[in-house]
Amino acid sequence: MHVVGAGLAGLAAALALAKAGRRVTVLEAGPAAGGRCRSYFDRELGLRIDNGNHLLLSGNHATFAYLDTIGARGTLFSPGRPLFPFVDVVNGERWTLRPSAGRLPWWIVLPSRRVPGTRAVDYLRLLRLAHQAGDASVADTLKRDVLYHRLIEPLAVAALNTPPRAGLARLLGSVVRETLLQGGSACIPAFPRDGLSESLVDPAIDWLRTRGGDVAFARRVVSLDVTAERVTALRTIEGVVPVQAVVLAVPPWVATDLLPGTMAPTKFQAILNIHFRIDADPGPSGFAGIVNGTAQWAFVKAGHVSATISAANHLVNESADTLAAAVWPDMRMALRLPEPMPLVRVLKERRATFAATAAQERLRPGTRTRLGNLVLAGDWTATGLPATIEGAIRSGRTAAETLLAA
């Protein structure tokens, strides 16, 4: 069986097929695997960095099952408990959100564990969000008070990568149902200690290859040979590859080129990641949420700190110098860093995810296609979740299960 695309969706599909005893070949157009979730050595900074920052939660069951399969759970850094530090960069106020472990949310009655300025009753609105249906946006669904601005809005921007005024409330609700409403035991944060590739990509490739699988790079698929509503071969620049069954785990714009008529999202949102070469104290969590700043999250990693700006279409055309200058004061306050701005690298992912709006949600396709032996995978397919690592891995697993059932 063949998988086109070595991002997390493609790797998850390949793992599931290989676990079922199938011989798998993964064809990746680029020089490395991981897609938007990978690491590389940056010569300007002189160190290895991730192309983006991703925070996992213990409620991401598909992701942790994937990590357990490839033996990489131990490569993550985690405080081991639900712990989310925040700082308001306008007034300097700091607080730490600390949900209690069980599903009974007794933590909301303790001011020391919740967002300052909120009441226990305010958190009942999370139930409304979790059961939201229809096309309402996050901003239209919830009262815009302290809880909204200091917790719900940052979570919405991070999860949906879309401004809350347009972001689909029921997609954020699906995340809330699987994490916060399951209790603190489903909200323990974690992120790769060394890098995204070291945790999520390289161990998966090693696992596949030790089981007879093949991962080939610089093998761009340019067209499909189709006979009697089945794909019979993949055409690459190097030649024709006969196939029995295919998982197409590529970005939506590639999928629609290869399989015209495929429904797919057409609007996208950018993510900016700004990496500063400086050592910092990670504290107990290794990250911090930023409120009222240009940056939204700050991460402490080996030899550098990284800022993330999601839903960044309004900033993506700004110069690297302008972005770094705007973000550095946020990072200084969040992580208590010295004043001089160190060496910096600004990375722009212009089409990081589909825009999580009601209109784009209706364009997300299912796994099956009009070709009986070709299925789709990717965080842009109809996973029921926003475009996240968890959604990507679930989509790959679902694609593999669909082929195996057929």
mmCIF file of C-alpha atoms in Angstrom:
data_model
loop_
_atom_site.group_PDB
_atom_site.id
_atom_site.type_symbol
_atom_site.label_atom_id
_atom_site.label_comp_id
_atom_site.label_asym_id
_atom_site.label_seq_id
_atom_site.Cartn_x
_atom_site.Cartn_y
_atom_site.Cartn_z
ATOM 1 C CA MET A 1 0.000 0.000 0.000
ATOM 2 C CA HIS A 2 1.151 3.546 -0.722
ATOM 3 C CA VAL A 3 0.872 6.733 1.328
ATOM 4 C CA VAL A 4 1.422 10.041 -0.451
ATOM 5 C CA GLY A 5 2.715 12.619 2.004
ATOM 6 C CA ALA A 6 4.911 12.144 5.081
ATOM 7 C CA GLY A 7 3.273 14.668 7.371
ATOM 8 C CA LEU A 8 1.736 13.438 10.598
ATOM 9 C CA ALA A 9 -1.463 12.299 8.862
ATOM 10 C CA GLY A 10 0.523 10.260 6.356
ATOM 11 C CA LEU A 11 2.836 8.807 8.992
ATOM 12 C CA ALA A 12 -0.131 7.873 11.208
ATOM 13 C CA ALA A 13 -1.774 6.112 8.262
ATOM 14 C CA ALA A 14 1.439 4.279 7.430
ATOM 15 C CA LEU A 15 1.838 3.135 11.052
ATOM 16 C CA ALA A 16 -1.716 1.777 11.158
ATOM 17 C CA LEU A 17 -1.268 -0.089 7.856
ATOM 18 C CA ALA A 18 2.064 -1.547 8.932
ATOM 19 C CA LYS A 19 0.640 -2.639 12.284
ATOM 20 C CA ALA A 20 -2.017 -4.534 10.313
ATOM 21 C CA GLY A 21 0.715 -6.402 8.462
ATOM 22 C CA ARG A 22 0.673 -4.452 5.197
ATOM 23 C CA ARG A 23 3.811 -3.507 3.309
ATOM 24 C CA VAL A 24 3.849 0.307 3.145
ATOM 25 C CA THR A 25 5.650 2.783 0.932
ATOM 26 C CA VAL A 26 5.498 6.491 1.787
ATOM 27 C CA LEU A 27 6.255 9.011 -0.970
ATOM 28 C CA GLU A 28 7.166 12.507 0.213
ATOM 29 C CA ALA A 29 7.596 15.399 -2.218
ATOM 30 C CA GLY A 30 9.979 17.334 0.022
ATOM 31 C CA PRO A 31 13.449 16.578 1.388
ATOM 32 C CA ALA A 32 12.182 15.769 4.911
ATOM 33 C CA ALA A 33 9.148 14.327 6.671
ATOM 34 C CA GLY A 34 6.843 16.052 9.129
ATOM 35 C CA GLY A 35 5.173 18.666 6.938
ATOM 36 C CA ARG A 36 4.270 21.602 9.164
ATOM 37 C CA CYS A 37 5.504 19.687 12.201
ATOM 38 C CA ARG A 38 9.256 19.279 11.898
ATOM 39 C CA SER A 39 12.657 20.472 13.083
ATOM 40 C CA TYR A 40 15.707 21.713 11.210
ATOM 41 C CA PHE A 41 19.137 23.207 11.880
ATOM 42 C CA ASP A 42 19.035 26.963 11.413
ATOM 43 C CA ARG A 43 22.427 28.232 10.291
ATOM 44 C CA GLU A 44 21.719 31.841 11.226
ATOM 45 C CA LEU A 45 20.886 30.959 14.826
ATOM 46 C CA GLY A 46 23.389 28.114 14.925
ATOM 47 C CA LEU A 47 20.987 25.683 16.553
ATOM 48 C CA ARG A 48 18.147 23.298 15.848
ATOM 49 C CA ILE A 49 14.660 24.781 15.937
ATOM 50 C CA ASP A 50 11.095 23.704 15.192
ATOM 51 C CA ASN A 51 9.199 25.253 12.304
ATOM 52 C CA GLY A 52 6.342 25.794 14.763
ATOM 53 C CA ASN A 53 5.322 25.385 18.389
ATOM 54 C CA HIS A 54 2.777 22.740 19.343
ATOM 55 C CA LEU A 55 1.384 22.105 22.813
ATOM 56 C CA LEU A 56 -0.074 18.654 23.387
ATOM 57 C CA LEU A 57 -2.599 17.800 26.093
ATOM 58 C CA SER A 58 -2.992 14.446 27.826
ATOM 59 C CA GLY A 59 -6.531 14.275 26.445
ATOM 60 C CA ASN A 60 -5.080 13.936 22.932
ATOM 61 C CA HIS A 61 -5.481 10.161 23.049
ATOM 62 C CA ALA A 62 -4.690 9.466 19.380
ATOM 63 C CA THR A 63 -1.468 11.462 19.601
ATOM 64 C CA PHE A 64 -0.256 9.651 22.712
ATOM 65 C CA ALA A 65 -1.187 6.274 21.214
ATOM 66 C CA TYR A 66 0.919 7.246 18.189
ATOM 67 C CA LEU A 67 3.817 8.221 20.474
ATOM 68 C CA ASP A 68 3.513 4.942 22.373
ATOM 69 C CA THR A 69 3.596 2.956 19.134
ATOM 70 C CA ILE A 70 6.878 4.543 18.071
ATOM 71 C CA GLY A 71 8.285 4.559 21.625
ATOM 72 C CA ALA A 72 8.572 8.343 21.853
ATOM 73 C CA ARG A 73 6.384 9.363 24.803
ATOM 74 C CA GLY A 74 9.529 9.784 26.893
ATOM 75 C CA THR A 75 10.852 12.465 24.529
ATOM 76 C CA LEU A 76 8.285 14.997 25.753
ATOM 77 C CA PHE A 77 8.728 17.652 28.421
ATOM 78 C CA SER A 78 5.785 17.994 30.789
ATOM 79 C CA PRO A 79 5.151 19.446 34.237
ATOM 80 C CA GLY A 80 3.249 16.232 35.001
ATOM 81 C CA ARG A 81 0.153 18.088 36.174
ATOM 82 C CA PRO A 82 -2.367 20.535 34.682
ATOM 83 C CA LEU A 83 -0.518 23.820 34.878
ATOM 84 C CA PHE A 84 -1.023 26.845 32.596
ATOM 85 C CA PRO A 85 0.835 30.043 33.528
ATOM 86 C CA PHE A 86 -0.332 33.339 31.998
ATOM 87 C CA VAL A 87 0.877 36.924 32.057
ATOM 88 C CA ASP A 88 -0.950 40.105 31.059
ATOM 89 C CA VAL A 89 1.741 42.223 29.405
ATOM 90 C CA VAL A 90 -0.256 45.442 29.839
ATOM 91 C CA ASN A 91 -0.500 45.434 33.636
ATOM 92 C CA GLY A 92 2.080 42.760 34.478
ATOM 93 C CA GLU A 93 -0.418 40.548 36.325
ATOM 94 C CA ARG A 94 0.472 36.842 36.469
ATOM 95 C CA TRP A 95 -1.653 33.812 37.271
ATOM 96 C CA THR A 96 -1.635 30.057 36.802
ATOM 97 C CA LEU A 97 -4.686 28.081 35.761
ATOM 98 C CA ARG A 98 -4.660 24.788 37.691
ATOM 99 C CA PRO A 99 -7.613 22.481 36.944
ATOM 100 C CA SER A 100 -8.233 19.699 39.449
ATOM 101 C CA ALA A 101 -7.501 16.167 38.269
ATOM 102 C CA GLY A 102 -10.995 14.643 38.315
ATOM 103 C CA ARG A 103 -14.066 15.497 36.282
ATOM 104 C CA LEU A 104 -15.641 17.271 39.252
ATOM 105 C CA PRO A 105 -14.309 20.837 38.709
ATOM 106 C CA TRP A 106 -13.835 21.850 42.318
ATOM 107 C CA TRP A 107 -10.871 23.982 41.270
ATOM 108 C CA ILE A 108 -13.170 26.737 39.993
ATOM 109 C CA VAL A 109 -14.248 27.601 43.563
ATOM 110 C CA LEU A 110 -10.655 28.445 44.522
ATOM 111 C CA PRO A 111 -9.536 31.918 43.379
ATOM 112 C CA SER A 112 -5.896 30.790 43.419
ATOM 113 C CA ARG A 113 -6.594 28.193 40.717
ATOM 114 C CA ARG A 114 -8.760 30.177 38.311
ATOM 115 C CA VAL A 115 -8.374 33.307 36.204
ATOM 116 C CA PRO A 116 -8.191 36.493 38.345
ATOM 117 C CA GLY A 117 -11.367 38.540 38.220
ATOM 118 C CA THR A 118 -13.606 35.579 37.399
ATOM 119 C CA ARG A 119 -16.256 33.801 39.450
ATOM 120 C CA ALA A 120 -16.907 30.094 39.721
ATOM 121 C CA VAL A 121 -20.260 30.491 37.960
ATOM 122 C CA ASP A 122 -18.538 32.018 34.917
ATOM 123 C CA TYR A 123 -17.008 28.656 34.029
ATOM 124 C CA LEU A 124 -20.428 27.117 33.462
ATOM 125 C CA ARG A 125 -20.278 28.796 30.085
ATOM 126 C CA LEU A 126 -17.786 26.168 29.016
ATOM 127 C CA LEU A 127 -20.697 23.711 29.061
ATOM 128 C CA ARG A 128 -22.571 25.881 26.593
ATOM 129 C CA LEU A 129 -19.505 26.006 24.365
ATOM 130 C CA ALA A 130 -19.007 22.247 24.543
ATOM 131 C CA HIS A 131 -22.570 21.577 23.390
ATOM 132 C CA GLN A 132 -22.712 24.298 20.774
ATOM 133 C CA ALA A 133 -24.215 23.384 17.404
ATOM 134 C CA GLY A 134 -24.802 25.332 14.238
ATOM 135 C CA ASP A 135 -22.622 28.007 12.677
ATOM 136 C CA ALA A 136 -22.213 30.520 15.515
ATOM 137 C CA SER A 137 -18.762 31.985 16.060
ATOM 138 C CA VAL A 138 -16.898 31.882 19.355
ATOM 139 C CA ALA A 139 -17.345 35.632 19.842
ATOM 140 C CA ASP A 140 -21.084 35.447 19.177
ATOM 141 C CA THR A 141 -21.591 32.478 21.499
ATOM 142 C CA LEU A 142 -20.031 33.753 24.709
ATOM 143 C CA LYS A 143 -20.132 36.881 26.805
ATOM 144 C CA ARG A 144 -16.973 38.923 26.268
ATOM 145 C CA ASP A 145 -15.939 39.397 29.870
ATOM 146 C CA VAL A 146 -12.786 38.690 31.874
ATOM 147 C CA LEU A 147 -13.012 34.912 31.408
ATOM 148 C CA TYR A 148 -13.454 35.373 27.684
ATOM 149 C CA HIS A 149 -10.477 37.695 27.206
ATOM 150 C CA ARG A 150 -8.123 35.896 29.593
ATOM 151 C CA LEU A 151 -8.908 32.254 28.829
ATOM 152 C CA ILE A 152 -11.450 31.467 26.133
ATOM 153 C CA GLU A 153 -10.062 33.850 23.522
ATOM 154 C CA PRO A 154 -6.443 32.595 23.908
ATOM 155 C CA LEU A 155 -7.659 28.972 23.725
ATOM 156 C CA ALA A 156 -9.798 29.733 20.683
ATOM 157 C CA VAL A 157 -6.997 31.412 18.766
ATOM 158 C CA ALA A 158 -4.576 28.609 19.609
ATOM 159 C CA ALA A 159 -6.946 25.754 18.782
ATOM 160 C CA LEU A 160 -8.715 27.224 15.757
ATOM 161 C CA ASN A 161 -5.959 29.441 14.335
ATOM 162 C CA THR A 162 -8.797 31.783 13.415
ATOM 163 C CA PRO A 163 -9.973 35.044 15.035
ATOM 164 C CA PRO A 164 -12.824 34.324 17.515
ATOM 165 C CA ARG A 165 -15.188 36.664 15.667
ATOM 166 C CA ALA A 166 -15.103 34.162 12.769
ATOM 167 C CA GLY A 167 -13.917 30.947 14.452
ATOM 168 C CA LEU A 168 -16.546 28.217 14.615
ATOM 169 C CA ALA A 169 -17.704 27.729 18.210
ATOM 170 C CA ARG A 170 -18.614 24.058 17.816
ATOM 171 C CA LEU A 171 -15.070 23.233 16.685
ATOM 172 C CA LEU A 172 -13.659 24.831 19.817
ATOM 173 C CA GLY A 173 -16.378 23.004 21.752
ATOM 174 C CA SER A 174 -15.048 19.665 20.512
ATOM 175 C CA VAL A 175 -11.657 20.513 21.993
ATOM 176 C CA VAL A 176 -13.180 21.640 25.293
ATOM 177 C CA ARG A 177 -15.223 18.413 25.551
ATOM 178 C CA GLU A 178 -12.115 16.263 25.210
ATOM 179 C CA THR A 179 -9.903 18.264 27.564
ATOM 180 C CA LEU A 180 -11.243 20.739 30.121
ATOM 181 C CA LEU A 181 -14.566 18.990 30.636
ATOM 182 C CA GLN A 182 -12.782 15.691 31.226
ATOM 183 C CA GLY A 183 -10.924 17.204 34.159
ATOM 184 C CA GLY A 184 -7.339 18.143 34.796
ATOM 185 C CA SER A 185 -6.100 14.626 34.046
ATOM 186 C CA ALA A 186 -6.938 15.343 30.380
ATOM 187 C CA CYS A 187 -5.245 18.758 30.480
ATOM 188 C CA ILE A 188 -1.660 17.934 31.380
ATOM 189 C CA PRO A 189 0.471 19.880 28.873
ATOM 190 C CA ALA A 190 3.493 18.498 27.059
ATOM 191 C CA PHE A 191 5.723 19.439 24.158
ATOM 192 C CA PRO A 192 8.840 17.904 22.558
ATOM 193 C CA ARG A 193 11.921 18.285 24.718
ATOM 194 C CA ASP A 194 14.414 18.280 21.824
ATOM 195 C CA GLY A 195 12.284 18.942 18.755
ATOM 196 C CA LEU A 196 9.185 18.029 16.794
ATOM 197 C CA SER A 197 11.108 15.737 14.467
ATOM 198 C CA GLU A 198 12.862 13.984 17.338
ATOM 199 C CA SER A 199 9.535 13.209 19.015
ATOM 200 C CA LEU A 200 6.959 12.801 16.275
ATOM 201 C CA VAL A 201 8.703 12.173 12.978
ATOM 202 C CA ASP A 202 12.097 10.448 13.128
ATOM 203 C CA PRO A 203 10.975 7.653 15.504
ATOM 204 C CA ALA A 204 7.989 6.953 13.225
ATOM 205 C CA ILE A 205 10.216 6.617 10.170
ATOM 206 C CA ASP A 206 12.580 4.323 12.067
ATOM 207 C CA TRP A 207 9.627 2.224 13.251
ATOM 208 C CA LEU A 208 8.299 1.854 9.702
ATOM 209 C CA ARG A 209 11.662 0.957 8.213
ATOM 210 C CA THR A 210 12.394 -1.706 10.820
ATOM 211 C CA ARG A 211 9.128 -3.359 9.769
ATOM 212 C CA GLY A 212 9.883 -3.419 6.084
ATOM 213 C CA GLY A 213 8.314 -0.103 5.155
ATOM 214 C CA ASP A 214 9.932 2.441 2.872
ATOM 215 C CA VAL A 215 9.922 6.242 3.153
ATOM 216 C CA ALA A 216 11.177 7.923 -0.025
ATOM 217 C CA PHE A 217 11.921 11.646 -0.201
ATOM 218 C CA ALA A 218 11.895 14.031 -3.173
ATOM 219 C CA ARG A 219 9.234 11.842 -4.813
ATOM 220 C CA ARG A 220 6.565 14.277 -5.881
ATOM 221 C CA VAL A 221 3.405 12.703 -7.259
ATOM 222 C CA VAL A 222 2.286 14.767 -10.262
ATOM 223 C CA SER A 223 -0.756 12.795 -11.415
ATOM 224 C CA LEU A 224 -2.824 9.650 -10.903
ATOM 225 C CA ASP A 225 -3.562 6.899 -13.407
ATOM 226 C CA VAL A 226 -7.225 5.940 -13.005
ATOM 227 C CA THR A 227 -9.054 2.989 -14.546
ATOM 228 C CA ALA A 228 -12.625 1.906 -13.765
ATOM 229 C CA GLU A 229 -12.903 4.251 -10.772
ATOM 230 C CA ARG A 230 -9.705 2.954 -9.183
ATOM 231 C CA VAL A 231 -6.242 4.424 -9.056
ATOM 232 C CA THR A 232 -3.790 2.056 -10.728
ATOM 233 C CA ALA A 233 -0.552 4.041 -10.607
ATOM 234 C CA LEU A 234 1.095 7.159 -9.270
ATOM 235 C CA ARG A 235 3.083 9.233 -11.738
ATOM 236 C CA THR A 236 6.171 10.921 -10.341
ATOM 237 C CA ILE A 237 8.958 12.846 -12.050
ATOM 238 C CA GLU A 238 11.079 9.697 -11.733
ATOM 239 C CA GLY A 239 8.509 7.408 -13.323
ATOM 240 C CA VAL A 240 5.330 5.405 -12.844
ATOM 241 C CA VAL A 241 4.601 3.614 -9.552
ATOM 242 C CA PRO A 242 1.933 0.870 -9.766
ATOM 243 C CA VAL A 243 -0.307 0.813 -6.697
ATOM 244 C CA GLN A 244 -2.886 -1.385 -5.044
ATOM 245 C CA ALA A 245 -4.344 1.189 -2.658
ATOM 246 C CA VAL A 246 -3.452 4.770 -1.747
ATOM 247 C CA VAL A 247 -3.769 7.152 1.204
ATOM 248 C CA LEU A 248 -3.559 10.703 -0.132
ATOM 249 C CA ALA A 249 -2.193 12.675 2.830
ATOM 250 C CA VAL A 250 -1.277 15.964 1.185
ATOM 251 C CA PRO A 251 -2.364 19.594 1.648
ATOM 252 C CA PRO A 252 -5.819 20.420 0.312
ATOM 253 C CA TRP A 253 -4.545 22.399 -2.686
ATOM 254 C CA VAL A 254 -2.440 19.401 -3.747
ATOM 255 C CA ALA A 255 -5.322 16.967 -3.259
ATOM 256 C CA THR A 256 -7.621 18.996 -5.497
ATOM 257 C CA ASP A 257 -4.943 19.161 -8.205
ATOM 258 C CA LEU A 258 -4.388 15.404 -8.140
ATOM 259 C CA LEU A 259 -8.073 14.518 -7.849
ATOM 260 C CA PRO A 260 -10.178 17.224 -9.526
ATOM 261 C CA GLY A 261 -13.631 17.581 -8.064
ATOM 262 C CA THR A 262 -12.452 16.862 -4.526
ATOM 263 C CA MET A 263 -14.084 19.154 -2.007
ATOM 264 C CA ALA A 264 -11.573 20.979 0.214
ATOM 265 C CA PRO A 265 -11.128 24.205 2.195
ATOM 266 C CA THR A 266 -10.066 27.227 0.166
ATOM 267 C CA LYS A 267 -9.293 29.829 2.854
ATOM 268 C CA PHE A 268 -6.321 29.637 5.197
ATOM 269 C CA GLN A 269 -4.766 31.339 8.207
ATOM 270 C CA ALA A 270 -1.114 32.044 8.882
ATOM 271 C CA ILE A 271 0.976 31.246 11.952
ATOM 272 C CA LEU A 272 4.148 33.134 12.840
ATOM 273 C CA ASN A 273 6.896 31.693 15.021
ATOM 274 C CA ILE A 274 9.709 33.907 16.250
ATOM 275 C CA HIS A 275 12.796 32.207 17.696
ATOM 276 C CA PHE A 276 15.280 34.149 19.854
ATOM 277 C CA ARG A 277 18.690 32.674 20.629
ATOM 278 C CA ILE A 278 18.906 32.996 24.401
ATOM 279 C CA ASP A 279 18.939 30.671 27.396
ATOM 280 C CA ALA A 280 16.004 31.017 29.785
ATOM 281 C CA ASP A 281 14.603 29.383 32.868
ATOM 282 C CA PRO A 282 11.754 27.085 31.740
ATOM 283 C CA GLY A 283 10.096 27.145 35.160
ATOM 284 C CA PRO A 284 7.769 24.280 36.046
ATOM 285 C CA SER A 285 5.855 24.311 32.734
ATOM 286 C CA GLY A 286 8.309 25.414 30.045
ATOM 287 C CA PHE A 287 5.792 27.802 28.475
ATOM 288 C CA ALA A 288 3.513 30.733 29.241
ATOM 289 C CA GLY A 289 0.361 32.209 27.752
ATOM 290 C CA ILE A 290 0.501 35.903 26.877
ATOM 291 C CA VAL A 291 -2.563 38.134 27.179
ATOM 292 C CA ASN A 292 -2.858 41.555 25.519
ATOM 293 C CA GLY A 293 0.385 41.152 23.632
ATOM 294 C CA THR A 294 1.459 40.663 20.036
ATOM 295 C CA ALA A 295 2.682 37.169 20.854
ATOM 296 C CA GLN A 296 0.232 34.663 22.335
ATOM 297 C CA TRP A 297 2.476 31.910 23.680
ATOM 298 C CA ALA A 298 6.094 31.731 24.790
ATOM 299 C CA PHE A 299 8.083 28.481 24.904
ATOM 300 C CA VAL A 300 11.480 27.820 26.453
ATOM 301 C CA LYS A 301 13.599 25.373 24.472
ATOM 302 C CA ALA A 302 17.225 24.315 24.292
ATOM 303 C CA GLY A 303 19.319 27.412 23.622
ATOM 304 C CA HIS A 304 16.381 29.581 22.561
ATOM 305 C CA VAL A 305 12.897 30.829 23.322
ATOM 306 C CA SER A 306 10.046 30.782 20.819
ATOM 307 C CA ALA A 307 6.991 32.982 20.423
ATOM 308 C CA THR A 308 3.849 31.964 18.545
ATOM 309 C CA ILE A 309 1.309 34.227 16.861
ATOM 310 C CA SER A 310 -1.713 32.339 15.546
ATOM 311 C CA ALA A 311 -4.487 33.707 13.301
ATOM 312 C CA ALA A 312 -1.764 35.924 11.873
ATOM 313 C CA ASN A 313 -3.066 36.891 8.430
ATOM 314 C CA HIS A 314 -3.078 40.524 9.547
ATOM 315 C CA LEU A 315 0.652 40.386 10.367
ATOM 316 C CA VAL A 316 2.101 37.953 7.848
ATOM 317 C CA ASN A 317 3.273 40.679 5.450
ATOM 318 C CA GLU A 318 5.129 42.643 8.115
ATOM 319 C CA SER A 319 8.926 42.527 7.939
ATOM 320 C CA ALA A 320 10.881 40.153 10.139
ATOM 321 C CA ASP A 321 12.498 43.100 11.944
ATOM 322 C CA THR A 322 9.116 44.681 12.688
ATOM 323 C CA LEU A 323 7.687 41.426 14.023
ATOM 324 C CA ALA A 324 10.715 40.674 16.192
ATOM 325 C CA ALA A 325 10.666 44.176 17.681
ATOM 326 C CA ALA A 326 6.949 43.868 18.488
ATOM 327 C CA VAL A 327 7.268 40.427 20.080
ATOM 328 C CA TRP A 328 10.474 40.815 22.086
ATOM 329 C CA PRO A 329 8.901 42.995 24.861
ATOM 330 C CA ASP A 330 6.200 40.325 25.330
ATOM 331 C CA MET A 331 8.827 37.603 25.626
ATOM 332 C CA ARG A 332 10.912 39.662 28.043
ATOM 333 C CA MET A 333 7.969 40.108 30.385
ATOM 334 C CA ALA A 334 6.588 36.583 30.049
ATOM 335 C CA LEU A 335 9.918 34.844 30.636
ATOM 336 C CA ARG A 336 11.738 37.553 32.649
ATOM 337 C CA LEU A 337 14.485 38.004 30.083
ATOM 338 C CA PRO A 338 17.196 40.700 29.913
ATOM 339 C CA GLU A 339 16.661 43.785 27.760
ATOM 340 C CA PRO A 340 18.916 43.452 24.667
ATOM 341 C CA MET A 341 17.185 41.515 21.888
ATOM 342 C CA PRO A 342 19.330 38.526 20.869
ATOM 343 C CA LEU A 343 19.753 36.930 17.456
ATOM 344 C CA VAL A 344 16.340 36.130 16.016
ATOM 345 C CA ARG A 345 14.706 34.048 13.284
ATOM 346 C CA VAL A 346 11.146 34.761 12.104
ATOM 347 C CA LEU A 347 9.284 31.909 10.387
ATOM 348 C CA LYS A 348 6.068 32.540 8.483
ATOM 349 C CA GLU A 349 3.662 29.725 7.614
ATOM 350 C CA ARG A 350 1.213 31.524 5.330
ATOM 351 C CA ARG A 351 -1.176 28.591 4.876
ATOM 352 C CA ALA A 352 -0.649 26.945 8.239
ATOM 353 C CA THR A 353 -4.233 25.670 8.605
ATOM 354 C CA PHE A 354 -7.600 26.095 6.981
ATOM 355 C CA ALA A 355 -9.635 28.974 8.366
ATOM 356 C CA ALA A 356 -11.903 27.373 10.970
ATOM 357 C CA THR A 357 -15.062 29.183 9.894
ATOM 358 C CA ALA A 358 -18.531 27.821 9.248
ATOM 359 C CA ALA A 359 -18.101 28.214 5.484
ATOM 360 C CA GLN A 360 -14.782 26.358 5.405
ATOM 361 C CA GLU A 361 -16.017 23.632 7.744
ATOM 362 C CA ARG A 362 -18.646 22.748 5.151
ATOM 363 C CA LEU A 363 -15.881 22.185 2.596
ATOM 364 C CA ARG A 364 -13.999 19.575 4.639
ATOM 365 C CA PRO A 365 -14.321 16.208 2.876
ATOM 366 C CA GLY A 366 -14.732 12.780 4.390
ATOM 367 C CA THR A 367 -12.167 10.015 4.118
ATOM 368 C CA ARG A 368 -13.637 8.222 1.101
ATOM 369 C CA THR A 369 -13.310 9.494 -2.475
ATOM 370 C CA ARG A 370 -14.953 8.548 -5.770
ATOM 371 C CA LEU A 371 -12.044 6.134 -6.306
ATOM 372 C CA GLY A 372 -12.631 2.910 -4.434
ATOM 373 C CA ASN A 373 -9.016 2.344 -3.440
ATOM 374 C CA LEU A 374 -7.974 5.928 -2.651
ATOM 375 C CA VAL A 375 -8.739 7.686 0.643
ATOM 376 C CA LEU A 376 -7.915 11.101 2.072
ATOM 377 C CA ALA A 377 -6.074 12.022 5.241
ATOM 378 C CA GLY A 378 -5.107 15.349 6.739
ATOM 379 C CA ASP A 379 -6.119 17.764 9.479
ATOM 380 C CA TRP A 380 -8.209 19.570 6.819
ATOM 381 C CA THR A 381 -10.525 16.589 6.325
ATOM 382 C CA ALA A 382 -13.721 16.133 8.337
ATOM 383 C CA THR A 383 -12.229 14.991 11.641
ATOM 384 C CA GLY A 384 -14.655 16.872 13.891
ATOM 385 C CA LEU A 385 -11.667 18.747 15.328
ATOM 386 C CA PRO A 386 -9.819 21.893 14.273
ATOM 387 C CA ALA A 387 -6.569 21.568 12.311
ATOM 388 C CA THR A 388 -4.441 20.118 15.108
ATOM 389 C CA ILE A 389 -1.884 17.357 15.573
ATOM 390 C CA GLU A 390 -4.605 15.265 17.177
ATOM 391 C CA GLY A 391 -6.872 15.774 14.170
ATOM 392 C CA ALA A 392 -4.103 14.932 11.709
ATOM 393 C CA ILE A 393 -3.216 11.685 13.474
ATOM 394 C CA ARG A 394 -6.860 10.651 13.782
ATOM 395 C CA SER A 395 -7.396 11.300 10.093
ATOM 396 C CA GLY A 396 -4.461 9.079 9.153
ATOM 397 C CA ARG A 397 -5.682 6.274 11.363
ATOM 398 C CA THR A 398 -9.199 6.565 9.956
ATOM 399 C CA ALA A 399 -7.881 6.494 6.395
ATOM 400 C CA ALA A 400 -5.914 3.313 7.085
ATOM 401 C CA GLU A 401 -8.888 1.649 8.764
ATOM 402 C CA THR A 402 -11.073 2.526 5.771
ATOM 403 C CA LEU A 403 -8.644 0.886 3.333
ATOM 404 C CA LEU A 404 -8.212 -2.159 5.531
ATOM 405 C CA ALA A 405 -11.979 -2.609 5.836
ATOM 406 C CA ALA A 406 -12.303 -2.499 2.057
#
